[in-house]
């Protein structure tokens, strides 16, 4: 079993390697009648695309998506619509430079997946890390753009946004949180006062050939109460699995997450009142919008920790495929903080989980 599919009723299967001719995805289970163009998908891809600032890999990939199937428009139709058949998506790889990776052909990068791929498969595509490369996450973002459209169609406007809330040792001041600011800086940071110090900090990290980790927060608004299932398909366990499946993610929390371990029951209780519109109002959201695995109607909040990029310029001790002890310096083109480009990927995984849960909810409850 190689497990390249994700989701149940809204199911994606991705394929492709970092240095192969293309990466792609099949989205199966998308309902018919949803307006969908390449531009709708491209908008999200642009936010994840490499080469856009000096803080992300300089690999120049246009990431231009093609829709191969699953949509239709004729002269009587005002817009191109999904047909309900599998949607095939393709992005050609344009800027592969295999020679950059000759150093890792026989040596294992500490912190990367080179050793485990060899241990499992007996050999690996070392060009850019092959399938272990986060190049695959472009297809998650493309599929996530379709998932967002499914959610909008079912529930009106659903907003799923992500932000970098910490980078290495640097934190935001949450009092300054402004979602609009995330589009104005190269970090997806919601705190304008953090940009200058973060820029100086990451510039230092980049120049020294090192890397740092990051913490990302993703929030979904506009999801009604009732999505999720009580035991093995809890919304929170599916979100944790989805976010943990992103390359380099080493921790996930929902709502107040690990901080709840030191809270009292009184502090943690999201008290309830009745709103003027006849719907319950929660006075806080420590639960991150999920109780018993089912959405409460509040914003769904998840955070995930991304480890520092393992391909770094400082020499590290390692072994090669023959077992000989050696050192490795990874040249090539790398992000000093891969957490930055993980922000749109986190949003996409949230959208994929919610769209799948929404279709399953509809299938069971109507
Ligand atoms: C958007 C993104 C870009 C990444 N780019 C790199 C990179 O340039 N170099 C690198 O060593 N790791 C990079 N990674 C992380 C590796 O893909 C990941 O650490 C590796 O596959 C091992 O898997 P694991 O960290 O999940 O155990 C990136 C991760 C993400 C989310």
Short mmCIF file of C-alpha atoms and ligand atoms in Angstrom, two decimals:
data_model
loop_
_atom_site.label_atom_id
_atom_site.label_comp_id
_atom_site.label_asym_id
_atom_site.label_seq_id
_atom_site.Cartn_x
_atom_site.Cartn_y
_atom_site.Cartn_z
CA UNK A 1 0.00 0.00 0.00
CA UNK A 2 1.42 3.35 -0.91
CA UNK A 3 -1.31 5.71 0.35
CA UNK A 4 -1.30 8.61 -2.06
CA UNK A 5 -5.01 9.33 -1.59
CA UNK A 6 -6.70 11.46 1.03
CA UNK A 7 -10.36 11.86 1.98
CA UNK A 8 -13.48 9.71 1.68
CA UNK A 9 -16.28 11.32 -0.38
CA UNK A 10 -14.12 14.27 -1.47
CA UNK A 11 -11.03 12.26 -2.31
CA UNK A 12 -7.75 13.40 -3.79
CA UNK A 13 -4.94 11.29 -5.21
CA UNK A 14 -1.66 13.06 -5.93
CA UNK A 15 1.27 11.87 -8.02
CA UNK A 16 4.64 13.11 -9.17
CA UNK A 17 8.16 13.80 -7.99
CA UNK A 18 10.19 16.95 -7.47
CA UNK A 19 12.30 16.44 -10.60
CA UNK A 20 9.94 14.42 -12.77
CA UNK A 21 8.21 16.00 -15.77
CA UNK A 22 5.08 16.98 -13.82
CA UNK A 23 3.06 16.68 -10.65
CA UNK A 24 -0.65 15.99 -10.68
CA UNK A 25 -3.79 15.22 -8.80
CA UNK A 26 -7.15 13.56 -9.34
CA UNK A 27 -10.01 15.04 -7.31
CA UNK A 28 -12.81 12.49 -7.12
CA UNK A 29 -16.23 13.14 -5.61
CA UNK A 30 -16.53 16.84 -6.32
CA UNK A 31 -20.26 17.60 -6.68
CA UNK A 32 -21.45 18.78 -10.12
CA UNK A 33 -22.48 22.34 -10.92
CA UNK A 34 -19.66 24.18 -9.16
CA UNK A 35 -18.14 27.06 -11.10
CA UNK A 36 -14.49 26.18 -11.63
CA UNK A 37 -11.73 27.66 -13.79
CA UNK A 38 -7.96 27.34 -13.77
CA UNK A 39 -7.80 30.92 -12.45
CA UNK A 40 -9.75 29.87 -9.32
CA UNK A 41 -7.02 27.32 -8.54
CA UNK A 42 -4.10 29.45 -9.70
CA UNK A 43 -4.97 32.17 -7.16
CA UNK A 44 -4.19 29.81 -4.27
CA UNK A 45 -1.15 28.31 -5.99
CA UNK A 46 0.40 31.76 -6.33
CA UNK A 47 0.56 32.04 -2.54
CA UNK A 48 2.60 28.85 -2.20
CA UNK A 49 4.75 29.28 -5.31
CA UNK A 50 8.56 29.19 -4.85
CA UNK A 51 10.93 31.97 -5.86
CA UNK A 52 8.77 34.89 -4.69
CA UNK A 53 11.05 36.33 -1.99
CA UNK A 54 14.63 35.80 -0.85
CA UNK A 55 13.25 33.85 2.13
CA UNK A 56 11.93 30.97 0.05
CA UNK A 57 13.63 28.61 -2.39
CA UNK A 58 14.80 30.31 -5.58
CA UNK A 59 13.57 27.45 -7.73
CA UNK A 60 11.61 29.24 -10.47
CA UNK A 61 8.39 27.33 -10.99
CA UNK A 62 5.43 29.07 -12.63
CA UNK A 63 3.18 26.38 -11.11
CA UNK A 64 0.68 26.89 -13.93
CA UNK A 65 -2.16 24.44 -13.36
CA UNK A 66 -4.08 22.74 -16.16
CA UNK A 67 -7.53 21.24 -15.63
CA UNK A 68 -7.56 18.06 -17.71
CA UNK A 69 -11.05 16.75 -16.95
CA UNK A 70 -14.18 17.04 -14.86
CA UNK A 71 -15.40 20.43 -16.11
CA UNK A 72 -17.66 21.47 -18.99
CA UNK A 73 -18.96 24.60 -20.70
CA UNK A 74 -20.78 25.08 -24.00
CA UNK A 75 -22.08 28.21 -25.69
CA UNK A 76 -25.34 28.10 -23.69
CA UNK A 77 -23.55 28.11 -20.34
CA UNK A 78 -22.39 31.34 -18.75
CA UNK A 79 -19.66 29.62 -16.77
CA UNK A 80 -17.53 26.49 -16.72
CA UNK A 81 -18.97 23.99 -14.24
CA UNK A 82 -17.77 20.80 -12.60
CA UNK A 83 -19.50 17.76 -14.06
CA UNK A 84 -19.23 15.40 -11.07
CA UNK A 85 -16.61 13.27 -12.85
CA UNK A 86 -12.96 13.09 -11.68
CA UNK A 87 -11.12 16.39 -11.97
CA UNK A 88 -7.60 15.86 -13.30
CA UNK A 89 -5.06 18.58 -12.47
CA UNK A 90 -1.52 18.87 -13.83
CA UNK A 91 1.43 21.17 -13.15
CA UNK A 92 4.55 20.76 -15.26
CA UNK A 93 7.91 20.98 -13.49
CA UNK A 94 9.99 23.61 -15.29
CA UNK A 95 13.08 24.32 -13.17
CA UNK A 96 14.63 21.00 -12.21
CA UNK A 97 18.38 21.15 -11.65
CA UNK A 98 19.36 17.63 -10.76
CA UNK A 99 23.06 18.44 -10.53
CA UNK A 100 22.43 20.46 -7.35
CA UNK A 101 21.61 17.22 -5.59
CA UNK A 102 24.64 15.10 -6.42
CA UNK A 103 25.86 15.49 -2.79
CA UNK A 104 22.84 13.64 -1.39
CA UNK A 105 22.84 10.79 -3.89
CA UNK A 106 24.77 8.51 -1.59
CA UNK A 107 24.76 10.44 1.72
CA UNK A 108 21.85 10.77 4.13
CA UNK A 109 20.82 14.30 5.19
CA UNK A 110 20.29 14.29 8.97
CA UNK A 111 16.69 15.36 9.63
CA UNK A 112 15.54 14.46 6.11
CA UNK A 113 13.89 11.29 4.82
CA UNK A 114 16.83 9.97 2.74
CA UNK A 115 17.72 7.15 5.13
CA UNK A 116 14.14 5.99 5.72
CA UNK A 117 13.30 5.90 1.99
CA UNK A 118 16.36 3.75 1.34
CA UNK A 119 15.51 1.55 4.34
CA UNK A 120 11.97 1.02 3.06
CA UNK A 121 12.30 0.89 -0.73
CA UNK A 122 15.93 -0.12 -1.23
CA UNK A 123 16.63 2.88 -3.48
CA UNK A 124 15.26 6.37 -3.96
CA UNK A 125 14.87 9.23 -6.43
CA UNK A 126 17.41 11.59 -4.83
CA UNK A 127 16.76 14.41 -7.34
CA UNK A 128 15.25 17.09 -5.12
CA UNK A 129 14.09 14.38 -2.75
CA UNK A 130 11.74 12.76 -5.30
CA UNK A 131 8.38 12.03 -3.71
CA UNK A 132 9.54 13.13 -0.24
CA UNK A 133 9.86 16.68 -1.63
CA UNK A 134 7.22 19.20 -0.59
CA UNK A 135 6.74 19.91 -4.29
CA UNK A 136 3.81 17.49 -3.87
CA UNK A 137 2.09 20.05 -1.61
CA UNK A 138 1.35 22.23 -4.65
CA UNK A 139 -1.29 19.66 -5.61
CA UNK A 140 -2.82 19.80 -2.14
CA UNK A 141 -3.17 23.56 -2.55
CA UNK A 142 -4.76 23.08 -5.99
CA UNK A 143 -7.23 20.51 -4.65
CA UNK A 144 -7.85 22.70 -1.60
CA UNK A 145 -8.99 25.52 -3.89
CA UNK A 146 -11.71 23.19 -5.22
CA UNK A 147 -12.61 22.11 -1.67
CA UNK A 148 -13.12 25.76 -0.74
CA UNK A 149 -15.59 26.12 -3.61
CA UNK A 150 -17.52 23.07 -2.43
CA UNK A 151 -17.78 24.57 1.06
CA UNK A 152 -18.92 27.94 -0.31
CA UNK A 153 -21.61 26.25 -2.36
CA UNK A 154 -22.89 24.27 0.64
CA UNK A 155 -22.69 26.95 3.34
CA UNK A 156 -22.40 30.37 1.73
CA UNK A 157 -19.07 32.07 2.34
CA UNK A 158 -16.60 29.90 4.26
CA UNK A 159 -13.30 31.63 5.05
CA UNK A 160 -10.19 29.55 5.69
CA UNK A 161 -7.10 31.59 6.51
CA UNK A 162 -3.64 30.79 7.83
CA UNK A 163 -0.95 32.89 9.47
CA UNK A 164 2.60 32.42 10.69
CA UNK A 165 2.42 33.14 14.43
CA UNK A 166 6.04 32.30 15.30
CA UNK A 167 9.26 31.89 13.33
CA UNK A 168 12.21 30.37 15.15
CA UNK A 169 12.59 32.37 18.37
CA UNK A 170 10.39 35.23 17.09
CA UNK A 171 6.73 35.55 18.16
CA UNK A 172 3.90 37.84 17.14
CA UNK A 173 2.04 40.12 19.51
CA UNK A 174 -1.50 38.73 19.21
CA UNK A 175 -2.95 42.12 20.19
CA UNK A 176 -1.78 43.35 16.75
CA UNK A 177 -3.51 40.54 14.82
CA UNK A 178 -4.77 41.79 11.45
CA UNK A 179 -5.67 39.16 8.81
CA UNK A 180 -5.24 41.69 5.98
CA UNK A 181 -1.58 42.11 6.99
CA UNK A 182 -0.85 38.46 6.04
CA UNK A 183 -1.07 39.47 2.36
CA UNK A 184 1.38 42.38 2.79
CA UNK A 185 4.56 40.61 3.88
CA UNK A 186 6.62 37.60 2.76
CA UNK A 187 5.90 35.66 5.99
CA UNK A 188 2.05 35.50 6.05
CA UNK A 189 2.51 37.26 9.40
CA UNK A 190 -0.61 38.95 10.87
CA UNK A 191 1.38 41.42 13.05
CA UNK A 192 2.77 44.41 11.12
CA UNK A 193 5.13 45.31 13.98
CA UNK A 194 6.89 41.92 13.63
CA UNK A 195 7.90 42.33 9.98
CA UNK A 196 11.06 44.42 10.47
CA UNK A 197 12.55 42.27 13.26
CA UNK A 198 11.52 39.04 11.47
CA UNK A 199 13.15 40.23 8.25
CA UNK A 200 16.43 40.99 10.00
CA UNK A 201 16.28 37.71 11.93
CA UNK A 202 15.60 35.49 8.90
CA UNK A 203 18.18 37.35 6.81
CA UNK A 204 20.76 36.38 9.45
CA UNK A 205 19.59 32.77 9.39
CA UNK A 206 19.70 32.67 5.58
CA UNK A 207 23.16 34.22 5.30
CA UNK A 208 24.58 31.77 7.84
CA UNK A 209 23.23 28.86 5.74
CA UNK A 210 21.08 27.71 8.64
CA UNK A 211 17.30 27.30 9.03
CA UNK A 212 14.53 27.74 11.60
CA UNK A 213 11.12 26.26 12.34
CA UNK A 214 7.74 27.97 12.60
CA UNK A 215 4.26 27.83 14.11
CA UNK A 216 1.22 28.27 11.87
CA UNK A 217 -2.38 28.94 12.86
CA UNK A 218 -5.26 28.07 10.52
CA UNK A 219 -8.81 29.29 11.18
CA UNK A 220 -12.01 28.29 9.34
CA UNK A 221 -15.04 30.55 9.73
CA UNK A 222 -18.55 29.96 8.44
CA UNK A 223 -18.74 26.21 9.16
CA UNK A 224 -22.06 25.33 10.83
CA UNK A 225 -22.45 23.10 13.89
CA UNK A 226 -22.65 19.39 13.18
CA UNK A 227 -19.69 18.40 10.94
CA UNK A 228 -17.66 15.44 12.15
CA UNK A 229 -18.46 12.05 13.58
CA UNK A 230 -18.14 10.94 17.19
CA UNK A 231 -15.60 8.11 17.25
CA UNK A 232 -13.13 7.37 14.44
CA UNK A 233 -13.94 10.34 12.20
CA UNK A 234 -13.74 13.12 14.75
CA UNK A 235 -13.18 16.42 13.07
CA UNK A 236 -10.21 17.06 15.32
CA UNK A 237 -8.52 13.72 14.68
CA UNK A 238 -8.96 14.14 10.91
CA UNK A 239 -7.54 17.67 11.06
CA UNK A 240 -4.59 16.50 13.13
CA UNK A 241 -3.89 13.72 10.64
CA UNK A 242 -4.26 16.08 7.66
CA UNK A 243 -1.95 18.74 9.06
CA UNK A 244 0.55 16.16 10.32
CA UNK A 245 0.73 14.75 6.79
CA UNK A 246 2.35 17.98 5.56
CA UNK A 247 6.12 17.65 5.15
CA UNK A 248 8.17 18.76 8.17
CA UNK A 249 5.16 19.09 10.52
CA UNK A 250 6.04 17.75 13.96
CA UNK A 251 3.15 18.96 16.12
CA UNK A 252 -0.55 19.81 15.80
CA UNK A 253 -2.97 21.29 18.29
CA UNK A 254 -6.67 22.13 18.13
CA UNK A 255 -8.01 25.18 19.96
CA UNK A 256 -5.92 25.83 23.07
CA UNK A 257 -4.28 22.43 22.54
CA UNK A 258 -1.38 21.69 24.87
CA UNK A 259 -2.15 24.80 26.96
CA UNK A 260 -5.38 23.13 28.18
CA UNK A 261 -3.26 20.71 30.22
CA UNK A 262 -2.54 23.49 32.75
CA UNK A 263 -5.99 25.13 32.69
CA UNK A 264 -8.69 24.62 35.29
CA UNK A 265 -12.08 23.27 34.25
CA UNK A 266 -13.56 26.74 34.82
CA UNK A 267 -10.98 28.41 32.58
CA UNK A 268 -11.37 25.86 29.82
CA UNK A 269 -15.20 25.79 29.78
CA UNK A 270 -16.62 27.62 26.76
CA UNK A 271 -19.72 28.99 28.50
CA UNK A 272 -22.96 29.30 26.54
CA UNK A 273 -25.72 31.88 26.23
CA UNK A 274 -28.66 32.23 23.85
CA UNK A 275 -28.16 34.72 20.99
CA UNK A 276 -30.86 37.11 19.71
CA UNK A 277 -31.12 35.03 16.51
CA UNK A 278 -32.13 31.96 18.50
CA UNK A 279 -28.74 30.31 18.06
CA UNK A 280 -26.37 29.48 20.93
CA UNK A 281 -23.48 31.86 21.59
CA UNK A 282 -20.25 30.59 23.11
CA UNK A 283 -18.46 33.09 25.35
CA UNK A 284 -14.99 31.72 24.47
CA UNK A 285 -13.44 29.19 22.08
CA UNK A 286 -10.84 27.17 23.97
CA UNK A 287 -12.16 24.06 22.16
CA UNK A 288 -11.18 25.45 18.76
CA UNK A 289 -14.72 25.02 17.44
CA UNK A 290 -14.90 21.24 18.00
CA UNK A 291 -16.59 19.28 20.82
CA UNK A 292 -16.91 15.51 20.77
CA UNK A 293 -15.35 15.50 17.31
CA UNK A 294 -18.22 17.64 15.95
CA UNK A 295 -18.11 21.30 14.93
CA UNK A 296 -19.78 23.78 17.29
CA UNK A 297 -20.39 26.51 14.71
CA UNK A 298 -17.56 28.60 16.16
CA UNK A 299 -14.36 29.23 14.20
CA UNK A 300 -12.35 26.01 13.82
CA UNK A 301 -8.82 26.71 15.02
CA UNK A 302 -5.76 24.52 14.49
CA UNK A 303 -2.04 25.18 14.93
CA UNK A 304 0.89 23.20 13.62
CA UNK A 305 4.63 23.27 14.25
CA UNK A 306 7.02 22.98 11.31
CA UNK A 307 10.59 21.89 11.98
CA UNK A 308 13.62 23.74 10.58
CA UNK A 309 14.60 22.87 7.00
CA UNK A 310 16.98 19.94 7.21
CA UNK A 311 18.97 20.80 4.04
CA UNK A 312 21.47 23.31 5.45
CA UNK A 313 24.90 24.63 4.54
CA UNK A 314 26.60 23.87 7.87
CA UNK A 315 28.47 20.56 7.72
CA UNK A 316 26.66 17.76 9.62
CA UNK A 317 27.93 14.30 10.53
CA UNK A 318 26.25 11.45 8.68
CA UNK A 319 26.80 8.12 6.95
CA UNK A 320 26.57 7.09 3.31
CA UNK A 321 24.70 4.18 1.73
CA UNK A 322 27.65 1.85 2.29
CA UNK A 323 27.64 2.69 6.01
CA UNK A 324 30.83 4.81 5.90
CA UNK A 325 30.91 7.79 8.26
CA UNK A 326 31.20 11.15 6.50
CA UNK A 327 29.99 14.77 6.56
CA UNK A 328 27.35 16.49 4.46
CA UNK A 329 26.71 20.06 3.31
CA UNK A 330 23.49 20.49 1.34
CA UNK A 331 23.83 23.11 -1.34
CA UNK A 332 20.90 23.40 -3.80
CA UNK A 333 18.05 25.88 -3.33
CA UNK A 334 16.31 25.78 0.00
CA UNK A 335 13.96 27.76 2.17
CA UNK A 336 15.59 29.01 5.41
CA UNK A 337 12.12 28.56 6.97
CA UNK A 338 9.87 26.07 5.18
CA UNK A 339 7.10 27.02 7.60
CA UNK A 340 6.39 30.12 5.49
CA UNK A 341 5.29 28.19 2.41
CA UNK A 342 3.47 25.69 4.62
CA UNK A 343 0.82 28.34 5.44
CA UNK A 344 -1.27 27.92 2.23
CA UNK A 345 -0.72 24.16 2.49
CA UNK A 346 -2.24 24.16 6.00
CA UNK A 347 -5.23 26.13 4.72
CA UNK A 348 -5.67 23.61 1.90
CA UNK A 349 -5.59 20.62 4.25
CA UNK A 350 -8.20 22.28 6.48
CA UNK A 351 -10.39 22.89 3.38
CA UNK A 352 -9.98 19.27 2.22
CA UNK A 353 -10.98 17.85 5.61
CA UNK A 354 -13.99 20.18 5.92
CA UNK A 355 -15.25 19.54 2.36
CA UNK A 356 -14.97 15.79 2.89
CA UNK A 357 -16.72 16.01 6.28
CA UNK A 358 -19.42 18.23 4.78
CA UNK A 359 -20.22 15.71 2.04
CA UNK A 360 -20.25 12.85 4.57
CA UNK A 361 -22.53 14.88 6.85
CA UNK A 362 -24.88 15.47 3.93
CA UNK A 363 -24.78 11.78 3.01
CA UNK A 364 -25.80 10.68 6.51
CA UNK A 365 -28.03 13.49 7.75
CA UNK A 366 -29.25 15.04 4.48
C1 LIG B 1 6.57 24.05 1.64
C2 LIG B 1 7.70 23.16 2.09
C3 LIG B 1 8.93 23.24 1.47
C4 LIG B 1 10.01 22.42 1.86
N1 LIG B 1 11.23 22.59 1.29
C5 LIG B 1 12.29 21.90 1.78
C6 LIG B 1 13.61 22.16 1.31
O1 LIG B 1 13.84 23.00 0.43
N2 LIG B 1 14.63 21.45 1.84
C7 LIG B 1 14.43 20.52 2.85
O2 LIG B 1 15.37 19.93 3.32
N3 LIG B 1 13.20 20.26 3.31
C8 LIG B 1 12.13 20.92 2.81
N4 LIG B 1 10.87 20.68 3.31
C9 LIG B 1 10.69 19.62 4.32
C10 LIG B 1 10.89 18.22 3.79
O3 LIG B 1 10.05 17.96 2.69
C11 LIG B 1 10.64 17.19 4.90
O4 LIG B 1 11.32 17.59 6.06
C12 LIG B 1 11.15 15.83 4.49
O5 LIG B 1 10.34 15.33 3.48
C13 LIG B 1 11.15 14.83 5.64
O6 LIG B 1 9.87 14.62 6.13
P1 LIG B 1 9.45 14.97 7.61
O7 LIG B 1 10.17 16.23 7.99
O8 LIG B 1 7.97 15.18 7.55
O9 LIG B 1 9.85 13.83 8.50
C14 LIG B 1 9.80 21.49 2.92
C15 LIG B 1 8.54 21.40 3.54
C16 LIG B 1 7.50 22.22 3.14
C17 LIG B 1 6.17 22.13 3.85
#
